[in-house]
Amino acid sequence: MKIAICPGSFDPITLGHLDIIERAAVLFDEVIVLVASNKSKNTSFSIEERMELIRRCVSNKNVTVDCHSGLLVDYAREKGAVAIVKGLRAMSDFDYEFQQALTNKSLYPECETVFLTAKGENMFLSSSMVKQVCSLGGDISSFVPEEIVNDIYKRCKGEI
Ligand code: ADP
C-alpha cells in the first residue's frame, strides 16, 4: 500500500491544489491531504474550516484529510508514507521547494518528494491571490472549486 502526503496551508484550497491532489490520487493507493497548523501564520480560515472545505471539494475515495503541527517527516514516518507530493508552479517555487525536499530527504530518506508540474492555467494561482481578488470584489469562480466559492466570498466580506 503506497501512501502519499499532499501538505500545505490550503487557506483556502484552490483549483491548483485540487488538481495536484487528484493527480496524486491516481498515482498512489492512498493520499493524505495534510493541513499544516502553523500558529505563527495568520490564516483566514481555521484548521477545522480548511479541512472541511477540502473534504467538500475532494471526491476521490482514496483521499483523506488530516492536520499536523509538527515536523512533516515525523507525520510521514508515523503513517509509513513513501512520498510527499508537491505542486510546482513558476520557477519562484523552485528554490524553496528544493531546499525543503533535500531537508526532508536527509531527515527521512525512505520518503521521496515528488513534484507535479502545475497546469498552465494554474501557474499563477495561489490562495493569497484568490483572497486578494475576492476582497476587491473580483470573480473567483475560475480559481476555486464551485462548492466553496460562497464561503470564500462571505469570509472576505466579513459575513462569517
Ligand atoms: P500556497 O503556496 O498557495 O500558500 P500551500 O502552501 O497551501 O499554497 O501549497 C501546498 C502545495 O500546493 C504546495 O506544494 C504548492 O506548490 C502547491 N500548490 C499551490 N498552489 C498551486 C497551484 N496553483 N498549482 C499547483 N500546485 C499548487
Short mmCIF file of N, CA and C and ligand atoms in Angstrom, two decimals:
data_model
loop_
_atom_site.label_atom_id
_atom_site.label_comp_id
_atom_site.label_asym_id
_atom_site.label_seq_id
_atom_site.Cartn_x
_atom_site.Cartn_y
_atom_site.Cartn_z
N MET A 1 0.84 -1.20 0.00
CA MET A 1 0.00 0.00 0.00
C MET A 1 0.88 1.25 0.00
N LYS A 2 0.84 2.00 -1.08
CA LYS A 2 1.71 3.19 -1.18
C LYS A 2 0.94 4.45 -0.78
N ILE A 3 1.41 5.04 0.33
CA ILE A 3 0.74 6.23 0.87
C ILE A 3 1.54 7.48 0.53
N ALA A 4 0.83 8.51 0.05
CA ALA A 4 1.48 9.80 -0.23
C ALA A 4 0.80 10.90 0.57
N ILE A 5 1.58 11.94 0.85
CA ILE A 5 1.04 13.08 1.59
C ILE A 5 1.11 14.33 0.72
N CYS A 6 0.01 15.07 0.66
CA CYS A 6 0.00 16.39 -0.01
C CYS A 6 -0.11 17.45 1.07
N PRO A 7 1.02 18.04 1.48
CA PRO A 7 0.96 19.01 2.57
C PRO A 7 0.77 20.44 2.06
N GLY A 8 0.22 21.30 2.93
CA GLY A 8 0.10 22.71 2.56
C GLY A 8 -0.73 23.48 3.56
N SER A 9 -0.89 24.77 3.30
CA SER A 9 -1.71 25.60 4.17
C SER A 9 -3.18 25.53 3.76
N PHE A 10 -3.43 25.49 2.48
CA PHE A 10 -4.80 25.37 1.94
C PHE A 10 -5.73 26.43 2.55
N ASP A 11 -5.30 27.68 2.46
CA ASP A 11 -6.06 28.76 3.12
C ASP A 11 -6.65 29.75 2.13
N PRO A 12 -7.61 29.38 1.31
CA PRO A 12 -8.30 28.08 1.22
C PRO A 12 -7.75 27.25 0.04
N ILE A 13 -8.31 26.04 -0.10
CA ILE A 13 -7.95 25.17 -1.22
C ILE A 13 -8.35 25.87 -2.53
N THR A 14 -7.48 25.74 -3.55
CA THR A 14 -7.77 26.32 -4.88
C THR A 14 -7.85 25.19 -5.91
N LEU A 15 -8.20 25.56 -7.15
CA LEU A 15 -8.24 24.55 -8.21
C LEU A 15 -6.82 24.01 -8.49
N GLY A 16 -5.80 24.82 -8.17
CA GLY A 16 -4.41 24.37 -8.33
C GLY A 16 -4.10 23.24 -7.37
N HIS A 17 -4.47 23.42 -6.09
CA HIS A 17 -4.29 22.36 -5.10
C HIS A 17 -5.07 21.11 -5.52
N LEU A 18 -6.34 21.33 -5.88
CA LEU A 18 -7.22 20.20 -6.19
C LEU A 18 -6.65 19.36 -7.34
N ASP A 19 -6.11 20.03 -8.34
CA ASP A 19 -5.51 19.32 -9.48
C ASP A 19 -4.37 18.40 -9.02
N ILE A 20 -3.51 18.94 -8.14
CA ILE A 20 -2.37 18.14 -7.65
C ILE A 20 -2.88 16.95 -6.82
N ILE A 21 -3.87 17.18 -5.96
CA ILE A 21 -4.42 16.12 -5.10
C ILE A 21 -5.02 15.00 -5.97
N GLU A 22 -5.79 15.38 -6.98
CA GLU A 22 -6.46 14.38 -7.82
C GLU A 22 -5.45 13.58 -8.66
N ARG A 23 -4.40 14.26 -9.11
CA ARG A 23 -3.36 13.54 -9.88
C ARG A 23 -2.58 12.61 -8.96
N ALA A 24 -2.33 13.04 -7.72
CA ALA A 24 -1.63 12.18 -6.76
C ALA A 24 -2.49 10.95 -6.45
N ALA A 25 -3.80 11.14 -6.40
CA ALA A 25 -4.71 10.03 -6.07
C ALA A 25 -4.69 8.94 -7.15
N VAL A 26 -4.29 9.30 -8.37
CA VAL A 26 -4.17 8.30 -9.45
C VAL A 26 -2.85 7.53 -9.30
N LEU A 27 -1.84 8.21 -8.80
CA LEU A 27 -0.50 7.61 -8.72
C LEU A 27 -0.29 6.74 -7.49
N PHE A 28 -1.01 7.05 -6.39
CA PHE A 28 -0.77 6.35 -5.12
C PHE A 28 -2.04 5.66 -4.63
N ASP A 29 -1.85 4.65 -3.76
CA ASP A 29 -3.01 3.91 -3.24
C ASP A 29 -3.84 4.78 -2.31
N GLU A 30 -3.13 5.56 -1.49
CA GLU A 30 -3.83 6.40 -0.53
C GLU A 30 -3.13 7.76 -0.47
N VAL A 31 -3.93 8.81 -0.45
CA VAL A 31 -3.35 10.17 -0.37
C VAL A 31 -3.93 10.86 0.86
N ILE A 32 -3.03 11.44 1.66
CA ILE A 32 -3.47 12.21 2.83
C ILE A 32 -3.20 13.69 2.54
N VAL A 33 -4.26 14.48 2.50
CA VAL A 33 -4.09 15.93 2.36
C VAL A 33 -3.84 16.46 3.76
N LEU A 34 -2.65 17.00 3.98
CA LEU A 34 -2.26 17.37 5.34
C LEU A 34 -2.22 18.89 5.50
N VAL A 35 -3.15 19.37 6.33
CA VAL A 35 -3.24 20.81 6.56
C VAL A 35 -2.25 21.18 7.68
N ALA A 36 -1.34 22.09 7.35
CA ALA A 36 -0.33 22.48 8.33
C ALA A 36 -0.94 23.45 9.32
N SER A 37 -0.79 23.13 10.60
CA SER A 37 -1.30 24.07 11.60
C SER A 37 -0.14 24.84 12.18
N ASN A 38 0.27 25.84 11.39
CA ASN A 38 1.39 26.69 11.78
C ASN A 38 0.85 27.93 12.48
N LYS A 39 1.02 27.95 13.81
CA LYS A 39 0.39 29.00 14.60
C LYS A 39 0.93 30.40 14.30
N SER A 40 2.17 30.44 13.77
CA SER A 40 2.76 31.76 13.51
C SER A 40 2.20 32.38 12.23
N LYS A 41 1.52 31.58 11.42
CA LYS A 41 0.98 32.09 10.16
C LYS A 41 -0.44 32.59 10.38
N ASN A 42 -0.70 33.81 9.95
CA ASN A 42 -2.04 34.37 10.07
C ASN A 42 -2.91 33.85 8.94
N THR A 43 -3.88 33.01 9.28
CA THR A 43 -4.70 32.44 8.23
C THR A 43 -6.11 33.04 8.26
N SER A 44 -6.79 32.96 7.11
CA SER A 44 -8.16 33.48 7.03
C SER A 44 -9.16 32.44 7.55
N PHE A 45 -8.80 31.16 7.39
CA PHE A 45 -9.69 30.08 7.82
C PHE A 45 -8.97 29.26 8.89
N SER A 46 -9.74 28.79 9.89
CA SER A 46 -9.14 27.96 10.94
C SER A 46 -8.79 26.58 10.35
N ILE A 47 -8.03 25.81 11.10
CA ILE A 47 -7.65 24.46 10.64
C ILE A 47 -8.91 23.65 10.31
N GLU A 48 -9.89 23.68 11.24
CA GLU A 48 -11.11 22.88 11.04
C GLU A 48 -11.84 23.33 9.79
N GLU A 49 -11.91 24.65 9.58
CA GLU A 49 -12.60 25.17 8.39
C GLU A 49 -11.87 24.75 7.12
N ARG A 50 -10.54 24.84 7.12
CA ARG A 50 -9.78 24.47 5.92
C ARG A 50 -9.97 22.99 5.61
N MET A 51 -9.98 22.17 6.67
CA MET A 51 -10.17 20.73 6.47
C MET A 51 -11.56 20.45 5.90
N GLU A 52 -12.55 21.16 6.42
CA GLU A 52 -13.93 20.95 5.96
C GLU A 52 -14.09 21.39 4.50
N LEU A 53 -13.46 22.51 4.14
CA LEU A 53 -13.55 22.99 2.75
C LEU A 53 -12.90 21.98 1.80
N ILE A 54 -11.78 21.41 2.22
CA ILE A 54 -11.10 20.41 1.37
C ILE A 54 -11.99 19.18 1.20
N ARG A 55 -12.55 18.71 2.31
CA ARG A 55 -13.39 17.49 2.26
C ARG A 55 -14.57 17.69 1.32
N ARG A 56 -15.09 18.91 1.28
CA ARG A 56 -16.25 19.19 0.43
C ARG A 56 -15.90 19.14 -1.06
N CYS A 57 -14.64 19.41 -1.37
CA CYS A 57 -14.24 19.51 -2.79
C CYS A 57 -13.68 18.21 -3.35
N VAL A 58 -13.10 17.38 -2.49
CA VAL A 58 -12.41 16.18 -2.98
C VAL A 58 -13.36 14.98 -2.93
N SER A 59 -13.50 14.29 -4.07
CA SER A 59 -14.42 13.15 -4.08
C SER A 59 -13.71 11.81 -4.25
N ASN A 60 -12.39 11.83 -4.46
CA ASN A 60 -11.67 10.57 -4.64
C ASN A 60 -11.76 9.71 -3.38
N LYS A 61 -12.09 8.44 -3.59
CA LYS A 61 -12.29 7.53 -2.44
C LYS A 61 -11.02 7.30 -1.63
N ASN A 62 -9.86 7.43 -2.29
CA ASN A 62 -8.60 7.11 -1.60
C ASN A 62 -7.92 8.35 -1.01
N VAL A 63 -8.67 9.44 -0.89
CA VAL A 63 -8.09 10.66 -0.31
C VAL A 63 -8.72 10.96 1.05
N THR A 64 -7.87 11.19 2.05
CA THR A 64 -8.36 11.60 3.37
C THR A 64 -7.71 12.93 3.74
N VAL A 65 -8.29 13.60 4.74
CA VAL A 65 -7.78 14.92 5.13
C VAL A 65 -7.41 14.87 6.61
N ASP A 66 -6.25 15.44 6.94
CA ASP A 66 -5.80 15.44 8.32
C ASP A 66 -5.04 16.74 8.59
N CYS A 67 -4.65 16.97 9.84
CA CYS A 67 -3.83 18.16 10.13
C CYS A 67 -2.68 17.75 11.04
N HIS A 68 -1.65 18.60 11.06
CA HIS A 68 -0.46 18.27 11.83
C HIS A 68 0.29 19.56 12.16
N SER A 69 0.83 19.60 13.38
CA SER A 69 1.52 20.84 13.75
C SER A 69 3.04 20.66 13.89
N GLY A 70 3.50 19.43 13.81
CA GLY A 70 4.94 19.19 13.99
C GLY A 70 5.67 19.08 12.67
N LEU A 71 6.77 18.35 12.72
CA LEU A 71 7.58 18.14 11.52
C LEU A 71 6.84 17.23 10.54
N LEU A 72 6.85 17.62 9.27
CA LEU A 72 6.17 16.82 8.25
C LEU A 72 6.74 15.40 8.19
N VAL A 73 8.07 15.27 8.28
CA VAL A 73 8.66 13.93 8.18
C VAL A 73 8.27 13.02 9.34
N ASP A 74 8.01 13.61 10.50
CA ASP A 74 7.57 12.78 11.63
C ASP A 74 6.19 12.19 11.34
N TYR A 75 5.33 13.03 10.76
CA TYR A 75 4.00 12.55 10.38
C TYR A 75 4.13 11.48 9.29
N ALA A 76 4.98 11.74 8.31
CA ALA A 76 5.16 10.81 7.18
C ALA A 76 5.66 9.45 7.69
N ARG A 77 6.59 9.50 8.63
CA ARG A 77 7.15 8.25 9.19
C ARG A 77 6.07 7.48 9.94
N GLU A 78 5.31 8.22 10.73
CA GLU A 78 4.23 7.60 11.53
C GLU A 78 3.23 6.89 10.63
N LYS A 79 2.95 7.49 9.46
CA LYS A 79 1.97 6.90 8.54
C LYS A 79 2.59 5.89 7.58
N GLY A 80 3.93 5.82 7.56
CA GLY A 80 4.62 4.94 6.60
C GLY A 80 4.47 5.44 5.18
N ALA A 81 4.42 6.77 5.01
CA ALA A 81 4.25 7.34 3.66
C ALA A 81 5.53 7.17 2.84
N VAL A 82 5.35 6.87 1.55
CA VAL A 82 6.52 6.71 0.67
C VAL A 82 6.82 7.99 -0.09
N ALA A 83 5.87 8.94 -0.10
CA ALA A 83 6.10 10.16 -0.89
C ALA A 83 5.39 11.37 -0.31
N ILE A 84 6.04 12.51 -0.53
CA ILE A 84 5.42 13.82 -0.26
C ILE A 84 5.20 14.41 -1.65
N VAL A 85 3.96 14.74 -1.98
CA VAL A 85 3.68 15.25 -3.32
C VAL A 85 3.45 16.75 -3.27
N LYS A 86 4.20 17.48 -4.11
CA LYS A 86 4.08 18.93 -4.14
C LYS A 86 3.82 19.41 -5.55
N GLY A 87 3.13 20.52 -5.64
CA GLY A 87 2.90 21.11 -6.97
C GLY A 87 3.95 22.17 -7.23
N LEU A 88 4.46 22.21 -8.45
CA LEU A 88 5.43 23.25 -8.82
C LEU A 88 4.80 24.21 -9.80
N ARG A 89 4.77 25.46 -9.42
CA ARG A 89 4.23 26.48 -10.32
C ARG A 89 5.39 27.10 -11.08
N ALA A 90 5.57 28.40 -10.94
CA ALA A 90 6.65 29.08 -11.66
C ALA A 90 8.00 28.74 -11.02
N MET A 91 9.06 29.20 -11.63
CA MET A 91 10.41 28.98 -11.09
C MET A 91 10.52 29.52 -9.67
N SER A 92 9.71 30.49 -9.33
CA SER A 92 9.77 31.09 -7.99
C SER A 92 9.52 30.07 -6.89
N ASP A 93 8.81 29.00 -7.18
CA ASP A 93 8.58 27.94 -6.19
C ASP A 93 9.83 27.09 -5.97
N PHE A 94 10.69 27.07 -7.01
CA PHE A 94 11.71 26.03 -7.08
C PHE A 94 12.73 26.03 -5.93
N ASP A 95 13.33 27.19 -5.67
CA ASP A 95 14.38 27.28 -4.65
C ASP A 95 13.92 26.74 -3.30
N TYR A 96 12.78 27.26 -2.87
CA TYR A 96 12.23 26.89 -1.57
C TYR A 96 11.86 25.41 -1.52
N GLU A 97 11.20 24.94 -2.57
CA GLU A 97 10.77 23.54 -2.60
C GLU A 97 11.97 22.60 -2.64
N PHE A 98 13.02 22.99 -3.38
CA PHE A 98 14.22 22.17 -3.49
C PHE A 98 14.88 22.04 -2.12
N GLN A 99 14.97 23.17 -1.42
CA GLN A 99 15.54 23.18 -0.06
C GLN A 99 14.76 22.25 0.87
N GLN A 100 13.45 22.39 0.83
CA GLN A 100 12.59 21.57 1.68
C GLN A 100 12.73 20.09 1.35
N ALA A 101 12.76 19.78 0.06
CA ALA A 101 12.86 18.39 -0.36
C ALA A 101 14.17 17.77 0.12
N LEU A 102 15.27 18.52 0.01
CA LEU A 102 16.58 18.00 0.45
C LEU A 102 16.60 17.81 1.96
N THR A 103 16.01 18.76 2.68
CA THR A 103 15.97 18.66 4.14
C THR A 103 15.15 17.45 4.56
N ASN A 104 13.98 17.30 3.97
CA ASN A 104 13.12 16.17 4.32
C ASN A 104 13.77 14.84 3.97
N LYS A 105 14.50 14.82 2.86
CA LYS A 105 15.18 13.59 2.44
C LYS A 105 16.26 13.20 3.45
N SER A 106 16.96 14.21 3.98
CA SER A 106 18.01 13.85 4.94
C SER A 106 17.41 13.45 6.29
N LEU A 107 16.23 13.99 6.62
CA LEU A 107 15.59 13.62 7.89
C LEU A 107 14.90 12.26 7.81
N TYR A 108 14.39 11.94 6.60
CA TYR A 108 13.64 10.70 6.44
C TYR A 108 13.90 10.15 5.01
N PRO A 109 15.04 9.46 4.84
CA PRO A 109 15.48 9.05 3.50
C PRO A 109 14.51 8.11 2.77
N GLU A 110 13.67 7.39 3.53
CA GLU A 110 12.75 6.43 2.88
C GLU A 110 11.62 7.13 2.13
N CYS A 111 11.45 8.42 2.35
CA CYS A 111 10.33 9.15 1.73
C CYS A 111 10.84 10.09 0.63
N GLU A 112 10.26 9.95 -0.56
CA GLU A 112 10.67 10.79 -1.70
C GLU A 112 9.75 11.99 -1.82
N THR A 113 10.31 13.13 -2.25
CA THR A 113 9.43 14.24 -2.61
C THR A 113 9.18 14.15 -4.11
N VAL A 114 7.91 14.15 -4.49
CA VAL A 114 7.54 14.03 -5.90
C VAL A 114 6.92 15.36 -6.32
N PHE A 115 7.46 15.95 -7.40
CA PHE A 115 6.91 17.22 -7.88
C PHE A 115 6.04 16.98 -9.10
N LEU A 116 4.84 17.52 -9.05
CA LEU A 116 3.97 17.50 -10.21
C LEU A 116 3.90 18.94 -10.73
N THR A 117 4.03 19.10 -12.03
CA THR A 117 4.00 20.47 -12.56
C THR A 117 2.56 20.97 -12.58
N ALA A 118 2.43 22.24 -12.23
CA ALA A 118 1.09 22.85 -12.23
C ALA A 118 0.56 22.89 -13.67
N LYS A 119 -0.75 22.82 -13.80
CA LYS A 119 -1.38 23.01 -15.10
C LYS A 119 -1.11 24.45 -15.55
N GLY A 120 -1.02 24.67 -16.84
CA GLY A 120 -0.76 26.02 -17.35
C GLY A 120 -1.67 27.08 -16.73
N GLU A 121 -2.96 26.77 -16.67
CA GLU A 121 -3.91 27.79 -16.19
C GLU A 121 -3.80 28.04 -14.68
N ASN A 122 -3.07 27.15 -13.97
CA ASN A 122 -2.92 27.33 -12.51
C ASN A 122 -1.56 27.88 -12.11
N MET A 123 -0.75 28.18 -13.11
CA MET A 123 0.64 28.59 -12.85
C MET A 123 0.76 29.78 -11.89
N PHE A 124 -0.19 30.69 -11.97
CA PHE A 124 -0.09 31.89 -11.13
C PHE A 124 -1.19 31.94 -10.07
N LEU A 125 -1.75 30.78 -9.79
CA LEU A 125 -2.86 30.71 -8.84
C LEU A 125 -2.35 30.35 -7.44
N SER A 126 -2.72 31.18 -6.48
CA SER A 126 -2.36 30.89 -5.08
C SER A 126 -3.53 31.30 -4.19
N SER A 127 -3.53 30.77 -2.97
CA SER A 127 -4.60 31.11 -2.03
C SER A 127 -4.62 32.60 -1.76
N SER A 128 -3.44 33.20 -1.62
CA SER A 128 -3.42 34.63 -1.31
C SER A 128 -3.95 35.46 -2.48
N MET A 129 -3.68 35.03 -3.71
CA MET A 129 -4.22 35.75 -4.87
C MET A 129 -5.75 35.66 -4.87
N VAL A 130 -6.27 34.49 -4.55
CA VAL A 130 -7.73 34.31 -4.51
C VAL A 130 -8.34 35.28 -3.49
N LYS A 131 -7.73 35.37 -2.31
CA LYS A 131 -8.28 36.22 -1.24
C LYS A 131 -8.19 37.69 -1.62
N GLN A 132 -7.12 38.04 -2.33
CA GLN A 132 -6.95 39.43 -2.74
C GLN A 132 -8.02 39.82 -3.77
N VAL A 133 -8.19 38.96 -4.78
CA VAL A 133 -9.20 39.23 -5.82
C VAL A 133 -10.58 39.33 -5.18
N CYS A 134 -10.84 38.38 -4.28
CA CYS A 134 -12.15 38.31 -3.62
C CYS A 134 -12.42 39.56 -2.79
N SER A 135 -11.43 39.99 -2.03
CA SER A 135 -11.65 41.15 -1.15
C SER A 135 -11.84 42.43 -1.95
N LEU A 136 -11.40 42.42 -3.23
CA LEU A 136 -11.60 43.60 -4.07
C LEU A 136 -12.84 43.45 -4.95
N GLY A 137 -13.62 42.41 -4.66
CA GLY A 137 -14.89 42.23 -5.35
C GLY A 137 -14.81 41.51 -6.69
N GLY A 138 -13.66 40.88 -6.97
CA GLY A 138 -13.50 40.19 -8.25
C GLY A 138 -14.14 38.81 -8.26
N ASP A 139 -14.23 38.24 -9.47
CA ASP A 139 -14.84 36.92 -9.67
C ASP A 139 -13.79 35.83 -9.42
N ILE A 140 -14.02 34.98 -8.42
CA ILE A 140 -13.04 33.94 -8.10
C ILE A 140 -13.49 32.56 -8.59
N SER A 141 -14.59 32.51 -9.35
CA SER A 141 -15.17 31.21 -9.68
C SER A 141 -14.28 30.35 -10.59
N SER A 142 -13.31 30.95 -11.27
CA SER A 142 -12.42 30.11 -12.08
C SER A 142 -11.15 29.74 -11.32
N PHE A 143 -11.07 30.12 -10.05
CA PHE A 143 -9.87 29.85 -9.26
C PHE A 143 -10.07 28.80 -8.16
N VAL A 144 -11.30 28.67 -7.69
CA VAL A 144 -11.56 27.72 -6.58
C VAL A 144 -12.73 26.80 -6.94
N PRO A 145 -12.81 25.61 -6.33
CA PRO A 145 -13.93 24.69 -6.62
C PRO A 145 -15.26 25.38 -6.33
N GLU A 146 -16.27 25.10 -7.17
CA GLU A 146 -17.55 25.82 -7.03
C GLU A 146 -18.21 25.58 -5.68
N GLU A 147 -17.92 24.42 -5.07
CA GLU A 147 -18.54 24.07 -3.78
C GLU A 147 -18.19 25.08 -2.68
N ILE A 148 -17.09 25.81 -2.84
CA ILE A 148 -16.65 26.67 -1.73
C ILE A 148 -16.60 28.16 -2.07
N VAL A 149 -17.00 28.51 -3.30
CA VAL A 149 -16.94 29.91 -3.74
C VAL A 149 -17.65 30.84 -2.75
N ASN A 150 -18.87 30.46 -2.36
CA ASN A 150 -19.64 31.34 -1.47
C ASN A 150 -19.03 31.50 -0.09
N ASP A 151 -18.43 30.42 0.41
CA ASP A 151 -17.78 30.50 1.74
C ASP A 151 -16.65 31.53 1.71
N ILE A 152 -15.93 31.55 0.59
CA ILE A 152 -14.78 32.48 0.50
C ILE A 152 -15.29 33.92 0.37
N TYR A 153 -16.32 34.12 -0.46
CA TYR A 153 -16.90 35.47 -0.57
C TYR A 153 -17.35 35.98 0.78
N LYS A 154 -18.05 35.10 1.51
CA LYS A 154 -18.59 35.52 2.82
C LYS A 154 -17.46 35.88 3.78
N ARG A 155 -16.42 35.06 3.80
CA ARG A 155 -15.30 35.33 4.71
C ARG A 155 -14.59 36.63 4.32
N CYS A 156 -14.42 36.84 3.03
CA CYS A 156 -13.73 38.07 2.59
C CYS A 156 -14.56 39.30 2.90
N LYS A 157 -15.89 39.16 2.86
CA LYS A 157 -16.76 40.31 3.16
C LYS A 157 -16.96 40.45 4.66
N GLY A 158 -16.44 39.49 5.43
CA GLY A 158 -16.56 39.56 6.88
C GLY A 158 -17.92 39.12 7.39
N GLU A 159 -18.69 38.41 6.52
CA GLU A 159 -20.04 37.96 6.96
C GLU A 159 -19.97 36.73 7.86
N ILE A 160 -18.93 35.92 7.68
CA ILE A 160 -18.78 34.76 8.57
C ILE A 160 -17.37 34.72 9.13
P1 ADP B 1 0.18 28.46 -1.27
O1 ADP B 1 1.59 28.39 -1.80
O2 ADP B 1 -0.84 28.90 -2.28
O3 ADP B 1 0.03 29.10 0.09
P2 ADP B 1 0.11 25.93 0.00
O4 ADP B 1 1.17 26.23 0.97
O5 ADP B 1 -1.21 25.56 0.56
O6 ADP B 1 -0.21 27.01 -1.05
O7 ADP B 1 0.62 24.86 -1.03
C1 ADP B 1 0.54 23.50 -0.84
C2 ADP B 1 1.08 22.79 -2.06
O8 ADP B 1 0.24 23.06 -3.17
C3 ADP B 1 2.47 23.26 -2.49
O9 ADP B 1 3.16 22.12 -2.96
C4 ADP B 1 2.22 24.18 -3.63
O10 ADP B 1 3.28 24.21 -4.54
C5 ADP B 1 1.00 23.54 -4.25
N1 ADP B 1 0.22 24.50 -4.98
C6 ADP B 1 -0.28 25.64 -4.51
N2 ADP B 1 -0.92 26.31 -5.50
C7 ADP B 1 -0.80 25.54 -6.61
C8 ADP B 1 -1.21 25.68 -7.98
N3 ADP B 1 -1.87 26.76 -8.39
N4 ADP B 1 -0.92 24.69 -8.85
C9 ADP B 1 -0.23 23.61 -8.43
N5 ADP B 1 0.22 23.43 -7.18
C10 ADP B 1 -0.06 24.38 -6.28
#
